[in-house]
Amino acid sequence: MHAASAPTPAPARGTLATSSAPHLGAPDPGGQRLAGVVTMFGSGLSNQTGAAIGSLAFPVLGPIGVVAVRQYVAAIVLMAVGRPRPRTFTKEQWWPVLLLALVFGTMNLSLYSAIDRIGLGLAVTLEFLGPLSIALAASRRRVDACCALIAAAGVVTLMRPQPSTDYLGMGLGLLAAVCWASYILLNRTVGRRVPGVQGTAAAAGVSALMFLPVGIVLVVDHPPTVGSVAYALVAGVLSSAVPYLADLLTLRRVPARVFGLFMSVNPVLAAVVGWIVLGQNLGWTESAAIAAIVAANALSIATSRT
């Protein structure tokens, strides 16, 4: 979990916030960092590809059905790794865990609902404003104020009024951003109060239980096809299990700043994957807005002293 005193890179959606120690006595720092960068790229690509594949199941399961399956997969992975002992949790430990579970589920549901309405690239870009806002809000540097203005200009451009603007989809993307920011802050609180990664693992388990009725209703009232379930399971593995394990390894090989800088690439990867897998083309204006938001985050991290 990250300390709350300084802006730090956000964990990938559905992953744990882990220690940001850049090195663990690696004999070849250059090779370790290269391996970390390759792993980061694979993690980001896996995350966005999983979201794209999951959207293929929307016609049958809907966003809520896909998210339910994804929560189940995330819970299995995180519970197996974190091995939480809920019976030992105190009241002060339980309340942030429960809030984290609620935010975890809402974050993924709002994101996937946004993807269904406005496409992968735009949805992920809007969600990315969550961790970016936390980083910029924690700083008093002039360069970060400029970065905030650049990012704001990108958002205004994306949400400019036009006949085809889907304001509900945009709103869902912004809700996902608020949830991701809350997820980061709650993860820090959970990390301080619950030993190891038990808190986040327990939150994933609670979140999966919250979506259990959704799965039951889908099976009873709208029996899913084998293909739709397969798409949803692949989404869960690629967007939860793989990024979690990859980021766990990455943060041991690269400095936190490099990790945060590479996280900036996720909206770009989302736009590219959306174009290749789903045929979602972005206009020049949308592409420029995404580039502005990515550049704002990259500039802020690249010029930071920590």
Coordinates of C-alpha atoms in Angstrom, one line a residue:
M1 CA 0.0 0.0 0.0
H2 CA 1.2 3.5 -0.7
A3 CA 1.9 6.1 1.9
A4 CA -0.6 8.9 1.9
S5 CA 2.0 11.7 2.2
A6 CA 3.0 11.9 -1.4
P7 CA 1.4 11.3 -4.8
T8 CA 2.0 7.8 -6.0
P9 CA 1.1 5.8 -9.0
A10 CA -2.3 4.1 -8.8
P11 CA -2.6 0.3 -9.0
A12 CA -4.2 -1.2 -12.0
R13 CA -7.9 -1.7 -11.7
G14 CA -8.7 -4.7 -9.7
T15 CA -5.1 -5.0 -8.3
L16 CA -3.5 -4.5 -5.0
A17 CA -1.6 -1.4 -4.1
T18 CA 1.9 -2.8 -3.3
S19 CA 5.1 -1.5 -1.9
S20 CA 6.9 0.8 -4.3
A21 CA 10.4 -0.2 -3.4
P22 CA 12.2 0.0 -6.7
H23 CA 14.9 -2.6 -6.1
L24 CA 15.5 -5.6 -4.0
G25 CA 19.2 -6.1 -4.4
A26 CA 19.0 -7.0 -8.0
P27 CA 22.5 -7.7 -9.5
D28 CA 21.7 -6.1 -12.8
P29 CA 19.5 -3.0 -12.3
G30 CA 19.5 -2.2 -16.0
G31 CA 18.2 -5.7 -16.9
Q32 CA 15.7 -5.6 -14.0
R33 CA 14.3 -2.3 -15.2
L34 CA 14.0 -3.5 -18.8
A35 CA 12.2 -6.6 -17.6
G36 CA 10.0 -4.3 -15.5
V37 CA 9.1 -2.1 -18.5
V38 CA 8.3 -5.1 -20.6
T39 CA 6.1 -6.5 -17.8
M40 CA 4.3 -3.1 -17.4
F41 CA 3.6 -3.0 -21.1
G42 CA 2.2 -6.6 -21.0
S43 CA 0.1 -5.7 -18.0
G44 CA -1.4 -2.6 -19.6
L45 CA -2.1 -4.5 -22.8
S46 CA -3.6 -7.4 -21.0
N47 CA -5.9 -5.0 -19.0
Q48 CA -7.2 -3.2 -22.0
T49 CA -7.5 -6.3 -24.1
G50 CA -9.5 -8.0 -21.3
A51 CA -11.9 -5.0 -21.2
A52 CA -12.4 -5.2 -25.0
I53 CA -13.0 -8.9 -24.9
G54 CA -15.4 -8.5 -22.0
S55 CA -17.4 -6.0 -24.0
L56 CA -18.1 -8.7 -26.6
A57 CA -20.3 -10.4 -24.0
F58 CA -22.4 -7.2 -23.4
P59 CA -25.2 -8.3 -25.8
V60 CA -25.9 -11.4 -23.7
L61 CA -24.7 -10.6 -20.2
G62 CA -24.8 -6.8 -20.2
P63 CA -22.0 -4.8 -18.5
I64 CA -23.3 -5.9 -15.0
G65 CA -23.0 -9.6 -15.9
V66 CA -19.5 -9.2 -17.2
V67 CA -18.5 -7.2 -14.2
A68 CA -19.9 -9.9 -11.9
V69 CA -17.8 -12.6 -13.5
R70 CA -14.8 -10.3 -13.4
Q71 CA -15.4 -9.7 -9.6
Y72 CA -15.5 -13.5 -9.1
V73 CA -12.2 -14.0 -10.9
A74 CA -10.6 -11.1 -9.0
A75 CA -11.8 -12.5 -5.7
I76 CA -10.4 -16.0 -6.4
V77 CA -7.0 -14.6 -7.3
L78 CA -6.7 -12.1 -4.5
M79 CA -8.1 -14.4 -1.8
A80 CA -5.6 -17.1 -2.9
V81 CA -2.7 -14.7 -2.7
G82 CA -3.7 -12.5 0.3
R83 CA -5.2 -15.3 2.4
P84 CA -7.2 -13.0 4.6
R85 CA -8.4 -13.9 8.1
P86 CA -11.7 -11.9 8.4
R87 CA -12.5 -13.3 11.8
T88 CA -9.5 -11.5 13.3
F89 CA -10.6 -8.1 11.8
T90 CA -11.6 -5.4 14.2
K91 CA -14.4 -2.8 13.6
E92 CA -11.8 -0.2 12.6
Q93 CA -10.4 -2.6 10.1
W94 CA -13.7 -3.8 8.7
W95 CA -15.3 -0.4 7.8
P96 CA -12.6 0.6 5.2
V97 CA -12.5 -2.9 3.9
L98 CA -16.3 -2.8 3.3
L99 CA -16.1 0.7 1.7
L100 CA -13.3 -0.6 -0.5
A101 CA -15.4 -3.5 -1.6
L102 CA -18.3 -1.1 -2.5
V103 CA -16.0 1.2 -4.4
F104 CA -14.3 -1.8 -6.2
G105 CA -17.6 -3.0 -7.6
T106 CA -18.9 0.4 -8.5
M107 CA -15.7 1.3 -10.2
N108 CA -15.7 -1.7 -12.5
L109 CA -19.5 -1.5 -13.2
S110 CA -19.4 2.2 -14.1
L111 CA -16.3 1.7 -16.3
Y112 CA -17.8 -1.2 -18.2
S113 CA -21.1 0.6 -18.6
A114 CA -19.2 3.6 -19.9
I115 CA -17.4 1.3 -22.4
D116 CA -20.7 0.0 -23.6
R117 CA -21.9 3.6 -24.4
I118 CA -18.8 5.6 -25.4
G119 CA -16.2 3.1 -26.3
L120 CA -13.0 1.7 -24.6
G121 CA -10.6 4.6 -25.4
L122 CA -12.8 7.4 -24.1
A123 CA -14.1 5.5 -21.1
V124 CA -10.6 4.6 -19.9
T125 CA -9.3 8.1 -20.5
L126 CA -12.1 9.6 -18.4
E127 CA -11.5 7.0 -15.6
F128 CA -7.8 7.8 -15.7
L129 CA -8.6 11.3 -14.4
G130 CA -9.1 9.7 -10.9
P131 CA -5.5 8.9 -10.1
L132 CA -4.3 12.0 -12.1
S133 CA -6.5 14.3 -9.9
I134 CA -5.0 12.7 -6.7
A135 CA -1.4 13.3 -8.0
L136 CA -2.1 16.9 -9.0
A137 CA -4.1 17.8 -5.9
A138 CA -1.3 16.7 -3.6
S139 CA 1.2 19.1 -5.3
R140 CA 1.7 22.8 -5.1
R141 CA 4.1 23.1 -8.0
R142 CA 3.4 25.5 -10.9
V143 CA 4.1 22.8 -13.4
D144 CA 1.4 20.6 -11.9
A145 CA -1.0 23.6 -12.1
C146 CA -0.2 23.7 -15.8
C147 CA -0.7 19.9 -16.1
A148 CA -4.1 20.3 -14.5
L149 CA -5.1 23.0 -17.0
I150 CA -3.9 20.7 -19.9
A151 CA -5.9 17.8 -18.5
A152 CA -9.0 20.0 -18.0
A153 CA -8.8 21.2 -21.6
G154 CA -8.7 17.6 -22.7
V155 CA -11.8 16.8 -20.7
V156 CA -13.7 19.8 -22.0
T157 CA -12.8 18.8 -25.5
L158 CA -14.0 15.2 -25.0
M159 CA -17.3 16.4 -23.4
R160 CA -18.0 19.3 -25.8
P161 CA -21.7 19.5 -26.9
Q162 CA -22.5 17.9 -30.2
P163 CA -25.4 15.8 -31.5
S164 CA -23.6 12.5 -30.9
T165 CA -22.4 13.2 -27.4
D166 CA -23.5 10.5 -24.9
Y167 CA -23.5 12.5 -21.6
L168 CA -24.7 9.5 -19.6
G169 CA -21.7 7.5 -20.9
M170 CA -19.4 10.4 -20.1
G171 CA -20.9 10.7 -16.7
L172 CA -20.3 7.0 -16.0
G173 CA -16.7 7.4 -17.1
L174 CA -16.3 10.3 -14.6
L175 CA -18.0 8.2 -11.9
A176 CA -15.4 5.5 -12.6
A177 CA -12.7 8.2 -12.1
V178 CA -14.1 9.2 -8.7
C179 CA -14.2 5.5 -7.7
W180 CA -10.6 4.9 -8.8
A181 CA -9.5 7.9 -6.8
S182 CA -11.4 6.6 -3.8
Y183 CA -10.0 3.1 -4.4
I184 CA -6.5 4.5 -4.1
L185 CA -7.2 6.4 -0.9
L186 CA -9.1 3.5 0.7
N187 CA -6.3 1.1 -0.3
R188 CA -3.9 3.3 1.7
T189 CA -6.1 3.2 4.7
V190 CA -6.7 -0.5 4.5
G191 CA -2.9 -1.0 4.1
R192 CA -2.2 0.9 7.3
R193 CA -4.9 -1.0 9.3
V194 CA -4.8 -4.6 8.0
P195 CA -1.5 -6.5 7.8
G196 CA -0.1 -7.5 4.5
V197 CA -2.6 -7.6 1.6
Q198 CA -5.3 -9.3 3.6
G199 CA -7.5 -6.2 3.5
T200 CA -7.6 -5.8 -0.2
A201 CA -8.1 -9.5 -0.7
A202 CA -11.0 -9.5 1.8
A203 CA -12.5 -6.5 0.0
A204 CA -12.4 -8.4 -3.3
G205 CA -14.2 -11.3 -1.6
V206 CA -16.9 -9.1 -0.2
S207 CA -17.3 -7.4 -3.6
A208 CA -17.8 -10.8 -5.3
L209 CA -20.4 -11.7 -2.7
M210 CA -22.2 -8.4 -3.5
F211 CA -22.4 -9.5 -7.2
L212 CA -23.5 -13.0 -6.4
P213 CA -27.2 -12.2 -6.7
V214 CA -26.5 -10.8 -10.2
G215 CA -25.0 -14.1 -11.3
I216 CA -27.9 -16.0 -9.9
V217 CA -30.5 -13.8 -11.7
L218 CA -28.6 -14.1 -14.9
V219 CA -28.4 -17.8 -14.8
V220 CA -32.1 -18.2 -13.8
D221 CA -33.8 -15.5 -15.9
H222 CA -31.4 -15.1 -18.8
P223 CA -29.3 -18.2 -19.3
P224 CA -25.9 -17.1 -20.7
T225 CA -24.3 -18.7 -23.7
V226 CA -21.1 -20.5 -23.4
G227 CA -19.4 -17.9 -25.6
S228 CA -20.5 -15.0 -23.5
V229 CA -19.3 -16.7 -20.3
A230 CA -16.0 -17.4 -21.9
Y231 CA -15.6 -13.8 -22.9
A232 CA -16.4 -12.7 -19.4
L233 CA -14.0 -15.2 -17.9
V234 CA -11.2 -14.1 -20.2
A235 CA -11.9 -10.5 -19.2
G236 CA -11.6 -11.4 -15.6
V237 CA -8.3 -13.2 -16.1
L238 CA -6.7 -10.5 -18.4
S239 CA -8.1 -7.5 -16.5
S240 CA -7.7 -8.7 -12.9
A241 CA -5.4 -11.7 -12.5
V242 CA -2.7 -10.9 -15.0
P243 CA -2.4 -7.2 -14.1
Y244 CA -2.3 -7.9 -10.4
L245 CA 0.5 -10.5 -10.7
A246 CA 2.4 -8.4 -13.3
D247 CA 2.2 -5.2 -11.2
L248 CA 3.3 -7.1 -8.1
L249 CA 6.5 -8.1 -9.9
T250 CA 6.9 -4.7 -11.7
L251 CA 7.0 -2.6 -8.5
R252 CA 10.0 -4.7 -7.4
R253 CA 12.0 -3.9 -10.5
V254 CA 11.3 -0.3 -11.4
P255 CA 11.1 3.0 -9.4
A256 CA 7.6 4.2 -8.5
R257 CA 8.0 7.2 -10.8
V258 CA 8.7 5.0 -13.8
F259 CA 5.7 2.8 -12.9
G260 CA 3.4 5.9 -12.7
L261 CA 4.8 7.3 -15.9
F262 CA 4.0 4.1 -17.8
M263 CA 0.5 4.0 -16.3
S264 CA 0.0 7.1 -18.5
V265 CA 0.1 4.9 -21.5
N266 CA -3.1 3.0 -20.6
P267 CA -5.6 5.4 -22.3
V268 CA -3.5 5.1 -25.5
L269 CA -3.4 1.4 -25.2
A270 CA -7.2 1.4 -24.7
A271 CA -7.7 3.5 -27.8
V272 CA -5.5 1.2 -29.9
V273 CA -7.1 -2.0 -28.6
G274 CA -10.6 -0.5 -29.0
W275 CA -9.8 0.3 -32.6
I276 CA -8.2 -3.1 -33.4
V277 CA -10.5 -5.5 -31.5
L278 CA -13.8 -3.6 -31.5
G279 CA -13.4 -1.3 -34.5
Q280 CA -14.0 1.8 -32.4
N281 CA -12.5 4.6 -34.4
L282 CA -11.6 8.0 -32.7
G283 CA -11.6 11.3 -34.5
W284 CA -8.7 13.7 -34.5
T285 CA -10.3 15.8 -31.9
E286 CA -10.9 12.9 -29.5
S287 CA -7.3 11.6 -30.1
A288 CA -5.9 15.0 -29.4
A289 CA -7.9 15.2 -26.1
I290 CA -6.6 11.8 -25.0
A291 CA -3.0 12.9 -25.9
A292 CA -3.4 16.0 -23.8
I293 CA -4.6 14.1 -20.7
V294 CA -1.8 11.5 -21.1
A295 CA 0.8 14.3 -21.6
A296 CA -0.4 16.1 -18.5
N297 CA 0.2 13.0 -16.3
A298 CA 3.5 12.1 -18.0
L299 CA 4.8 15.7 -17.5
S300 CA 3.8 15.8 -13.9
I301 CA 5.5 12.5 -13.0
A302 CA 8.6 13.2 -15.2
T303 CA 9.3 16.5 -13.5
S304 CA 8.6 15.3 -9.9
R305 CA 11.4 15.0 -7.4
T306 CA 10.2 11.8 -5.7

